Amino acid sequence: MTRVIRVRVNDQAHERQVEVRRTLADFLREDLDLTGTHLGCEHGVCGACTVLLEGEPVRACLLLAVQADGARVTTVEGLAAGGRLHPLQEAFRAHHALQCGYCTPGILLTAAAFLAEHPRPAREQIREMLAGTLCRCTGYQFIVDAVAAAAQAMSP
Amino acid sequence: MKPAPFAYHAPRALDETLGLLARHGDEAKILAGGQSLVPLLNFRLARPAVVVDINRMSGLGEIREEDRQIAVGALVRQRRLEVWAQQGFPLLADALRYVGHHAIRTRGTVAGSLAHADPAAELPALLVCLEGSVVARSPAGHREVRARELFVSHLTTSLRPDELITEVRLPRLHTGAGWGFLEVARRHGDFALVGAAAVVSLADGRIAEPRVALFGCGATPVRASRAEAILAGQPPTPEAVVAAARDAAGALAPESDLHATAEYRRRVAQTLMVRALGLAIGRARGNGP
Amino acid sequence: MGARYVGAAVARVEDPRYLRGEARYVDDIKLPGLLHAAFLRSPHAHARFRGVDTARAAAMPGVVRVFTFADLEPFLKPLPVFGAPPPGLAERIRFTIRPTVQYALGPGIARYAGEIVAMVVADSRARAEDAAEALEVEWEPLPAVVEMVAAARPESPRLYPDWPDNVAVGFTHAIGDADAAFGAADVVLEERFRIQRYVGMPIEPRGVVAAFDRRDGTLTTWNSTQVPHFVQQGLATALGLPPGRIRVVAPDVGGGFGTKAAGYPEDALIPIAALALGRPVKWSEDRREHMMAAAHARHQVHEIALAARRDGVILAVRDHIWLDLGAYSGWGIVLPYNTVAHLLGPYRIRNLQVEVAAVVTNKTPSAPYRGAGRPETVFAMDRAVDCLARRIGLDPAEIRRRNYLGADELPWDLGMPYRDGNPLVYDSGDFRSALEAALAAAGYAEFRGAQKRLRERGIYQGIGISGYVEGTGIGPFEGATVRLDLAGRVSVATGAASAGQGHETTFAQVAADALGVPLDWVTVVGGDTAAVAFGVGTFASRSAVNAGSSVHEAATAVRAKLVRAAARLLEAAPEDLTIEDGRVSVRGAPGSAVALAQVIQASLPTFARAGVAAPDFEATACHHVPTVTWASAVHVVRLQVDPETGVVTLLRYVVAHDCGKVINPRIVDGQVHGGVAQGIGGALYEELVYDEHGQLLTGSLMDYLVPTAMEVPPIETVHLEYPSPRNPLGVKGLGEGGAISPPAAIANAIEDALEPWGVRVTETPVSPARLLALIGSRRTA
Ligand SMILES: Cc1cc2nc3c(=O)[nH]c(=O)nc-3n(C[C@H](O)[C@H](O)[C@H](O)COP(=O)(O)OP(=O)(O)OC[C@H]3O[C@@H](n4cnc5c(N)ncnc54)[C@H](O)[C@@H]3O)c2cc1C
Ligand code: FES
Ligand code: FES
């Protein structure tokens, strides 16, 4: 069974026919070639697939593509505005907050939404936010540093 | 890990939804936040022939404040209620913070968590503690199902396949009541190994209207009714609290699983009940006249 | 040659593509006409099966082909095995080794739940899965052998009926005279420790894409592997193609930790399908498959005994060790001997006696995982040492002071061979300084005072220590090719694939310094067999030592070629030339400087003249690394225990470590943090649990508990640099170290916190339920 859906991804409109059982993650990766959204578990735990749906973080593996019909989605590919790295991306590089990079897109988007709500977060709040996305490489220390630094850089 | 094929409907009107549910019965699954259902679909552990996605329905997205309760529409996300509850319903905010993570709560619904009826979940315990209810609709009409009648067993409610929860009713705390909500989980954001929710008021320096629900230690959330009876009218002393908690723990029939033994659950249920009641009494004192 | 980059915390050059979501992992690869594979895996831990009925599946929509053993028999060779004892070791120790034969696709028998029975190829993954479900297999279940120690007994049912028992690798080993030392001891401490099954769990599961090009008869396969050259060799054997016709590429790899250093059935099956169908095929492992079909690790049991004097000086160790191999023994002596070789660690102990049994069971095969025997053996030893300290009333720090080797005692010869057959001699380091540095950073002395005061208030905090000495950088070599282009820009290729370790930066630092060029002139390619002919791969903390040395050697050779050519061009003596910042000049005459590009171009013939020198600015090195170099560390952790719920909260974690010369301190810190986080997982959270039928109960990340940012406390590192005398860069390996000590340190700290009750922690993970049961039995006793 298929349906035609229209989705705005990173400010670009797409119209595609999809199988109703296709998840948003597979839709982004397979149909739109936006392979920055990663799959690590397909059951909601790892957070590697996290994208923004109407500005809020969601697991793209737990949403059917048909459910995103008419919605606005931001993926990691949309984070660097006009080619310039987002302050979070800059901070992740400066603080060595990534190793294999597989978890990174989900964490960047989760953190972007978080900083929008908490412009001056305490380290403990950052850790709690990060707890929703698993990283197996970094031990999280430098990710906390990077988010804290990005918050600084972004606050006026 | 891709879902098995299914037919998909995203009705907008209530009649249409109820019609689909009635038509497909056991073959259909309601899809709300998807945070429990979609993992099951991906693992092919759930294989509904028909998925009825209620996310396009209108009128289910409201939080309505009434005199003695708040009415939460079936499409109200856990995250939204959490933010809302931070003003004025801190018990609710406390409980919701334990549910998974931000990105889970962004989608997961309050009603969906109740319908899913995981005995280690926070919201079913909260509903039991608050003596809340859900409104279930079917082509035959609607009925209010009280918490104690809703939860039947592990992942099983008394709802029929043709029934849709349209609203969750959460009674407000009495003025001056104190609360405590605590759990132990393996990691931050995991389902509880054991948890306790407690509400008490103080009248003339004695415990009044105590309500305690324990979770993660039985096939459903457990209302500690006998312990409540022991507590009611007692002075709020540590001894009274411990005696009640011991009684409640003794009445539990927890199970062992991968993450904890039955014995652990019984012991820690008692500990958390003591602590939750301690918090509740402290807050009631702070709040009291 | 100035060390401009080596030692500096330069930002990683590979980061931008990851940050933009432009990295390319195996699952991101798309090819025209790509097909997708899914596998039918055994639902039974141990069962025979007769024929697979494929008719219904083959007729399903989108299905291209179903493959069973019968269809693929000519291609199916036994999977490669490793770990035969090298000569120096075989001379000294008599190993009993029983090889197991594993096929990519089982011929009629499955020995673990998850073993592949059939492969379906279809036009989408979902449809391949639909069809895999429709395959019909007639099973005949056999008794499942699950619990390892029981499995080692002769009366246990067997996995391999022609063996006398289930022991695949067995040996005994001794140094000194343990019997005499035990006879003379004031104190003998005996304890049994159990380390659970747990594993790397990279966030990217495995994946393979393969395409066969009929025109030139070459196969290209992308594989999320740490060991592309091993995969190439395996395929050469399976397919009967020369290695040069097989290109294996490990593109961006989302974490490995050893899990992706094993040879796997899918490595062969996907290329075989691509060959058979004449179309490219992809398989992306999903998490459920990963849990049951990617290698597991760690499970060991130690019955250890220490003989000591009253003053705490340890005289001898006896240890009876069991290791759980799972269904197949693909790694020979690697894990069992690693376990033995690291048992004594930093302790000055001259008498040792061990008996080792590596046992096959009906569970997922195990493979080396970050530490590979070291975390297990260090757990047994450091736990035993703490138990001994408590027995004789010594502080855990003090007993270590009395037994750790002093810097003046190095090099220290253990009097036994290492796994590579060469003498096991600690080459460098200072274990006592590491101990003191870690204790100081953790505030050990002050904590002892605070601990008492907290206890009076009912707050139970503890501090725990664990140290290790780790053989790193196992050889024999890694291949590296360094080549300049017309502009003098440098490409470096090595067999050491990166799975996040930052090789593109660290090897660029090494090459840039050796050549005298800016860092951004260097591009590093790891993990492409077409870019470097010979290679081994990244595992066992080996890449900095092996690949680093080879890159250094190759770059140095290229530099010599540049100098030779420049000497002709500048009409100067080669020894008078320097290369800095990509320019060659005569020492003391900066005006003479010419760009490298000029030197290279002058070496190429023109119509007017021949080149000034041979236009060869390329070199390949396979630096010989006969044996390991010894890294070391001491970990100290502070934590709090809630004695009423059994919940352990980590407060602070300190690592004082020596990994020789540090190439990039930022990257080193990152490796340490990551290792510690995995060790924390092993200490408190992670376990692969089986039921008595051999069914894996922890089949998802809901049940297999990878620590989150809330479970990992702040980690501080103290770098102690004792350069290795065994390689030109002075480096030692550090990829694994972080993961070695946390289980022991944390268990020690838990016991320390609960000292009033004399709780003894003998197994991990220390879950709240386990801990509360221990506390409960003590409190009521
Ligand atoms: C990583 C992760 C961690 C989590 N951690 C926790 C946790 O700590 N605590 C916790 O409580 N939960 C946790 N959850 C589950 C989460 O809270 C779910 O959102 C919730 O259990 C189900 O709500 P949902 O809206 O997503 O329902 P869905 O997944 O859409 O549906 C769940 C079930 O309820 C039925 N249903 C849904 N809505 C209705 C309705 N209106 N009427 C009748 N039936 C309905 C569905 O048919 C289905 O059977 C976690 C989930 C994930 C993925
Ligand atoms: S892939 Fe979606 S949360 Fe792991
Ligand atoms: S950087 Fe590898 S999982 Fe986070």
JSON list of C-alpha atoms in Angstrom, two decimals, chain C residues 600-720:
[
{"chain": "C", "resi": 600, "resn": "ILE", "atom": "CA", "xyz": [58.95, 17.55, -8.14]},
{"chain": "C", "resi": 601, "resn": "GLN", "atom": "CA", "xyz": [58.38, 19.29, -11.44]},
{"chain": "C", "resi": 602, "resn": "ALA", "atom": "CA", "xyz": [62.12, 19.60, -12.00]},
{"chain": "C", "resi": 603, "resn": "SER", "atom": "CA", "xyz": [62.33, 15.83, -11.65]},
{"chain": "C", "resi": 604, "resn": "LEU", "atom": "CA", "xyz": [60.01, 15.32, -14.60]},
{"chain": "C", "resi": 605, "resn": "PRO", "atom": "CA", "xyz": [61.58, 15.36, -18.05]},
{"chain": "C", "resi": 606, "resn": "THR", "atom": "CA", "xyz": [60.73, 18.23, -20.40]},
{"chain": "C", "resi": 607, "resn": "PHE", "atom": "CA", "xyz": [61.47, 18.51, -24.13]},
{"chain": "C", "resi": 608, "resn": "ALA", "atom": "CA", "xyz": [64.51, 20.56, -23.21]},
{"chain": "C", "resi": 609, "resn": "ARG", "atom": "CA", "xyz": [66.06, 18.39, -20.49]},
{"chain": "C", "resi": 610, "resn": "ALA", "atom": "CA", "xyz": [65.89, 15.22, -18.51]},
{"chain": "C", "resi": 611, "resn": "GLY", "atom": "CA", "xyz": [64.63, 15.40, -14.95]},
{"chain": "C", "resi": 612, "resn": "VAL", "atom": "CA", "xyz": [67.08, 16.32, -12.19]},
{"chain": "C", "resi": 613, "resn": "ALA", "atom": "CA", "xyz": [66.35, 13.07, -10.38]},
{"chain": "C", "resi": 614, "resn": "ALA", "atom": "CA", "xyz": [64.10, 10.04, -10.69]},
{"chain": "C", "resi": 615, "resn": "PRO", "atom": "CA", "xyz": [60.51, 11.33, -10.41]},
{"chain": "C", "resi": 616, "resn": "ASP", "atom": "CA", "xyz": [59.70, 8.90, -7.66]},
{"chain": "C", "resi": 617, "resn": "PHE", "atom": "CA", "xyz": [58.21, 10.54, -4.61]},
{"chain": "C", "resi": 618, "resn": "GLU", "atom": "CA", "xyz": [56.47, 7.58, -3.20]},
{"chain": "C", "resi": 619, "resn": "ALA", "atom": "CA", "xyz": [57.39, 5.02, -0.59]},
{"chain": "C", "resi": 620, "resn": "THR", "atom": "CA", "xyz": [55.74, 2.11, 1.11]},
{"chain": "C", "resi": 621, "resn": "ALA", "atom": "CA", "xyz": [56.73, 0.85, 4.49]},
{"chain": "C", "resi": 622, "resn": "CYS", "atom": "CA", "xyz": [55.68, -2.08, 6.59]},
{"chain": "C", "resi": 623, "resn": "HIS", "atom": "CA", "xyz": [57.62, -1.19, 9.69]},
{"chain": "C", "resi": 624, "resn": "HIS", "atom": "CA", "xyz": [58.50, -4.35, 11.57]},
{"chain": "C", "resi": 625, "resn": "VAL", "atom": "CA", "xyz": [57.02, -4.53, 15.04]},
{"chain": "C", "resi": 626, "resn": "PRO", "atom": "CA", "xyz": [58.25, -7.79, 16.54]},
{"chain": "C", "resi": 627, "resn": "THR", "atom": "CA", "xyz": [56.61, -7.33, 19.89]},
{"chain": "C", "resi": 628, "resn": "VAL", "atom": "CA", "xyz": [54.38, -5.05, 21.90]},
{"chain": "C", "resi": 629, "resn": "THR", "atom": "CA", "xyz": [55.23, -1.97, 23.91]},
{"chain": "C", "resi": 630, "resn": "TRP", "atom": "CA", "xyz": [53.75, -1.61, 27.39]},
{"chain": "C", "resi": 631, "resn": "ALA", "atom": "CA", "xyz": [51.29, 1.14, 28.24]},
{"chain": "C", "resi": 632, "resn": "SER", "atom": "CA", "xyz": [49.95, 1.47, 31.77]},
{"chain": "C", "resi": 633, "resn": "ALA", "atom": "CA", "xyz": [47.45, 3.36, 33.88]},
{"chain": "C", "resi": 634, "resn": "VAL", "atom": "CA", "xyz": [45.88, 3.68, 37.26]},
{"chain": "C", "resi": 635, "resn": "HIS", "atom": "CA", "xyz": [42.18, 4.48, 37.56]},
{"chain": "C", "resi": 636, "resn": "VAL", "atom": "CA", "xyz": [40.53, 5.88, 40.67]},
{"chain": "C", "resi": 637, "resn": "VAL", "atom": "CA", "xyz": [36.78, 6.28, 41.01]},
{"chain": "C", "resi": 638, "resn": "ARG", "atom": "CA", "xyz": [34.59, 7.86, 43.65]},
{"chain": "C", "resi": 639, "resn": "LEU", "atom": "CA", "xyz": [30.99, 6.87, 44.00]},
{"chain": "C", "resi": 640, "resn": "GLN", "atom": "CA", "xyz": [28.00, 6.78, 46.27]},
{"chain": "C", "resi": 641, "resn": "VAL", "atom": "CA", "xyz": [25.78, 3.84, 47.07]},
{"chain": "C", "resi": 642, "resn": "ASP", "atom": "CA", "xyz": [22.22, 4.04, 48.25]},
{"chain": "C", "resi": 643, "resn": "PRO", "atom": "CA", "xyz": [22.15, 1.01, 50.55]},
{"chain": "C", "resi": 644, "resn": "GLU", "atom": "CA", "xyz": [18.38, 0.90, 50.50]},
{"chain": "C", "resi": 645, "resn": "THR", "atom": "CA", "xyz": [17.95, 0.69, 46.74]},
{"chain": "C", "resi": 646, "resn": "GLY", "atom": "CA", "xyz": [21.32, -0.64, 45.63]},
{"chain": "C", "resi": 647, "resn": "VAL", "atom": "CA", "xyz": [21.72, 2.26, 43.22]},
{"chain": "C", "resi": 648, "resn": "VAL", "atom": "CA", "xyz": [25.31, 3.28, 42.55]},
{"chain": "C", "resi": 649, "resn": "THR", "atom": "CA", "xyz": [26.04, 6.84, 41.46]},
{"chain": "C", "resi": 650, "resn": "LEU", "atom": "CA", "xyz": [29.49, 7.61, 40.10]},
{"chain": "C", "resi": 651, "resn": "LEU", "atom": "CA", "xyz": [30.83, 10.95, 41.26]},
{"chain": "C", "resi": 652, "resn": "ARG", "atom": "CA", "xyz": [34.29, 11.35, 39.75]},
{"chain": "C", "resi": 653, "resn": "TYR", "atom": "CA", "xyz": [36.64, 9.32, 37.64]},
{"chain": "C", "resi": 654, "resn": "VAL", "atom": "CA", "xyz": [40.39, 9.83, 37.36]},
{"chain": "C", "resi": 655, "resn": "VAL", "atom": "CA", "xyz": [42.79, 8.20, 34.92]},
{"chain": "C", "resi": 656, "resn": "ALA", "atom": "CA", "xyz": [46.55, 8.63, 35.20]},
{"chain": "C", "resi": 657, "resn": "HIS", "atom": "CA", "xyz": [48.04, 6.91, 32.20]},
{"chain": "C", "resi": 658, "resn": "ASP", "atom": "CA", "xyz": [51.12, 6.44, 30.09]},
{"chain": "C", "resi": 659, "resn": "CYS", "atom": "CA", "xyz": [50.66, 5.87, 26.38]},
{"chain": "C", "resi": 660, "resn": "GLY", "atom": "CA", "xyz": [54.18, 6.91, 25.50]},
{"chain": "C", "resi": 661, "resn": "LYS", "atom": "CA", "xyz": [54.59, 9.93, 23.32]},
{"chain": "C", "resi": 662, "resn": "VAL", "atom": "CA", "xyz": [51.24, 11.58, 22.75]},
{"chain": "C", "resi": 663, "resn": "ILE", "atom": "CA", "xyz": [50.53, 12.41, 19.11]},
{"chain": "C", "resi": 664, "resn": "ASN", "atom": "CA", "xyz": [47.38, 14.42, 19.81]},
{"chain": "C", "resi": 665, "resn": "PRO", "atom": "CA", "xyz": [46.36, 14.99, 23.44]},
{"chain": "C", "resi": 666, "resn": "ARG", "atom": "CA", "xyz": [42.81, 15.90, 22.52]},
{"chain": "C", "resi": 667, "resn": "ILE", "atom": "CA", "xyz": [42.30, 12.65, 20.66]},
{"chain": "C", "resi": 668, "resn": "VAL", "atom": "CA", "xyz": [44.00, 10.70, 23.45]},
{"chain": "C", "resi": 669, "resn": "ASP", "atom": "CA", "xyz": [41.61, 12.19, 26.01]},
{"chain": "C", "resi": 670, "resn": "GLY", "atom": "CA", "xyz": [38.69, 11.26, 23.80]},
{"chain": "C", "resi": 671, "resn": "GLN", "atom": "CA", "xyz": [39.87, 7.67, 23.55]},
{"chain": "C", "resi": 672, "resn": "VAL", "atom": "CA", "xyz": [40.30, 7.45, 27.30]},
{"chain": "C", "resi": 673, "resn": "HIS", "atom": "CA", "xyz": [36.85, 8.90, 27.97]},
{"chain": "C", "resi": 674, "resn": "GLY", "atom": "CA", "xyz": [35.22, 6.53, 25.53]},
{"chain": "C", "resi": 675, "resn": "GLY", "atom": "CA", "xyz": [36.99, 3.53, 26.99]},
{"chain": "C", "resi": 676, "resn": "VAL", "atom": "CA", "xyz": [36.04, 4.49, 30.53]},
{"chain": "C", "resi": 677, "resn": "ALA", "atom": "CA", "xyz": [32.40, 4.90, 29.53]},
{"chain": "C", "resi": 678, "resn": "GLN", "atom": "CA", "xyz": [32.40, 1.38, 28.10]},
{"chain": "C", "resi": 679, "resn": "GLY", "atom": "CA", "xyz": [34.09, 0.10, 31.23]},
{"chain": "C", "resi": 680, "resn": "ILE", "atom": "CA", "xyz": [31.39, 1.76, 33.30]},
{"chain": "C", "resi": 681, "resn": "GLY", "atom": "CA", "xyz": [28.85, -0.06, 31.16]},
{"chain": "C", "resi": 682, "resn": "GLY", "atom": "CA", "xyz": [30.58, -3.32, 31.97]},
{"chain": "C", "resi": 683, "resn": "ALA", "atom": "CA", "xyz": [30.79, -2.52, 35.65]},
{"chain": "C", "resi": 684, "resn": "LEU", "atom": "CA", "xyz": [27.22, -1.47, 36.25]},
{"chain": "C", "resi": 685, "resn": "TYR", "atom": "CA", "xyz": [24.87, -1.89, 33.31]},
{"chain": "C", "resi": 686, "resn": "GLU", "atom": "CA", "xyz": [25.65, -4.07, 30.34]},
{"chain": "C", "resi": 687, "resn": "GLU", "atom": "CA", "xyz": [25.08, -7.79, 30.07]},
{"chain": "C", "resi": 688, "resn": "LEU", "atom": "CA", "xyz": [24.11, -10.15, 27.30]},
{"chain": "C", "resi": 689, "resn": "VAL", "atom": "CA", "xyz": [21.82, -12.53, 29.13]},
{"chain": "C", "resi": 690, "resn": "TYR", "atom": "CA", "xyz": [20.80, -15.98, 27.92]},
{"chain": "C", "resi": 691, "resn": "ASP", "atom": "CA", "xyz": [18.16, -18.28, 29.30]},
{"chain": "C", "resi": 692, "resn": "GLU", "atom": "CA", "xyz": [18.77, -21.97, 29.91]},
{"chain": "C", "resi": 693, "resn": "HIS", "atom": "CA", "xyz": [17.68, -22.77, 26.34]},
{"chain": "C", "resi": 694, "resn": "GLY", "atom": "CA", "xyz": [20.32, -20.52, 24.84]},
{"chain": "C", "resi": 695, "resn": "GLN", "atom": "CA", "xyz": [17.86, -17.80, 23.91]},
{"chain": "C", "resi": 696, "resn": "LEU", "atom": "CA", "xyz": [19.24, -14.28, 24.15]},
{"chain": "C", "resi": 697, "resn": "LEU", "atom": "CA", "xyz": [17.02, -12.29, 26.49]},
{"chain": "C", "resi": 698, "resn": "THR", "atom": "CA", "xyz": [18.69, -8.93, 25.90]},
{"chain": "C", "resi": 699, "resn": "GLY", "atom": "CA", "xyz": [17.71, -8.56, 22.28]},
{"chain": "C", "resi": 700, "resn": "SER", "atom": "CA", "xyz": [17.36, -4.79, 22.11]},
{"chain": "C", "resi": 701, "resn": "LEU", "atom": "CA", "xyz": [18.88, -1.59, 23.42]},
{"chain": "C", "resi": 702, "resn": "MET", "atom": "CA", "xyz": [15.94, -1.36, 25.82]},
{"chain": "C", "resi": 703, "resn": "ASP", "atom": "CA", "xyz": [17.42, -4.33, 27.66]},
{"chain": "C", "resi": 704, "resn": "TYR", "atom": "CA", "xyz": [21.11, -4.08, 26.82]},
{"chain": "C", "resi": 705, "resn": "LEU", "atom": "CA", "xyz": [21.95, -0.96, 28.76]},
{"chain": "C", "resi": 706, "resn": "VAL", "atom": "CA", "xyz": [24.54, 1.29, 27.14]},
{"chain": "C", "resi": 707, "resn": "PRO", "atom": "CA", "xyz": [25.39, 4.10, 29.57]},
{"chain": "C", "resi": 708, "resn": "THR", "atom": "CA", "xyz": [23.99, 7.53, 28.77]},
{"chain": "C", "resi": 709, "resn": "ALA", "atom": "CA", "xyz": [25.49, 10.91, 29.60]},
{"chain": "C", "resi": 710, "resn": "MET", "atom": "CA", "xyz": [23.76, 10.72, 32.98]},
{"chain": "C", "resi": 711, "resn": "GLU", "atom": "CA", "xyz": [25.62, 7.56, 33.97]},
{"chain": "C", "resi": 712, "resn": "VAL", "atom": "CA", "xyz": [29.10, 8.75, 33.01]},
{"chain": "C", "resi": 713, "resn": "PRO", "atom": "CA", "xyz": [30.58, 11.13, 35.58]},
{"chain": "C", "resi": 714, "resn": "PRO", "atom": "CA", "xyz": [33.20, 13.78, 34.92]},
{"chain": "C", "resi": 715, "resn": "ILE", "atom": "CA", "xyz": [36.46, 12.11, 33.87]},
{"chain": "C", "resi": 716, "resn": "GLU", "atom": "CA", "xyz": [39.87, 13.66, 34.48]},
{"chain": "C", "resi": 717, "resn": "THR", "atom": "CA", "xyz": [43.01, 12.45, 32.77]},
{"chain": "C", "resi": 718, "resn": "VAL", "atom": "CA", "xyz": [46.61, 12.84, 33.86]},
{"chain": "C", "resi": 719, "resn": "HIS", "atom": "CA", "xyz": [49.09, 12.19, 31.07]},
{"chain": "C", "resi": 720, "resn": "LEU", "atom": "CA", "xyz": [52.40, 10.62, 32.02]}
]
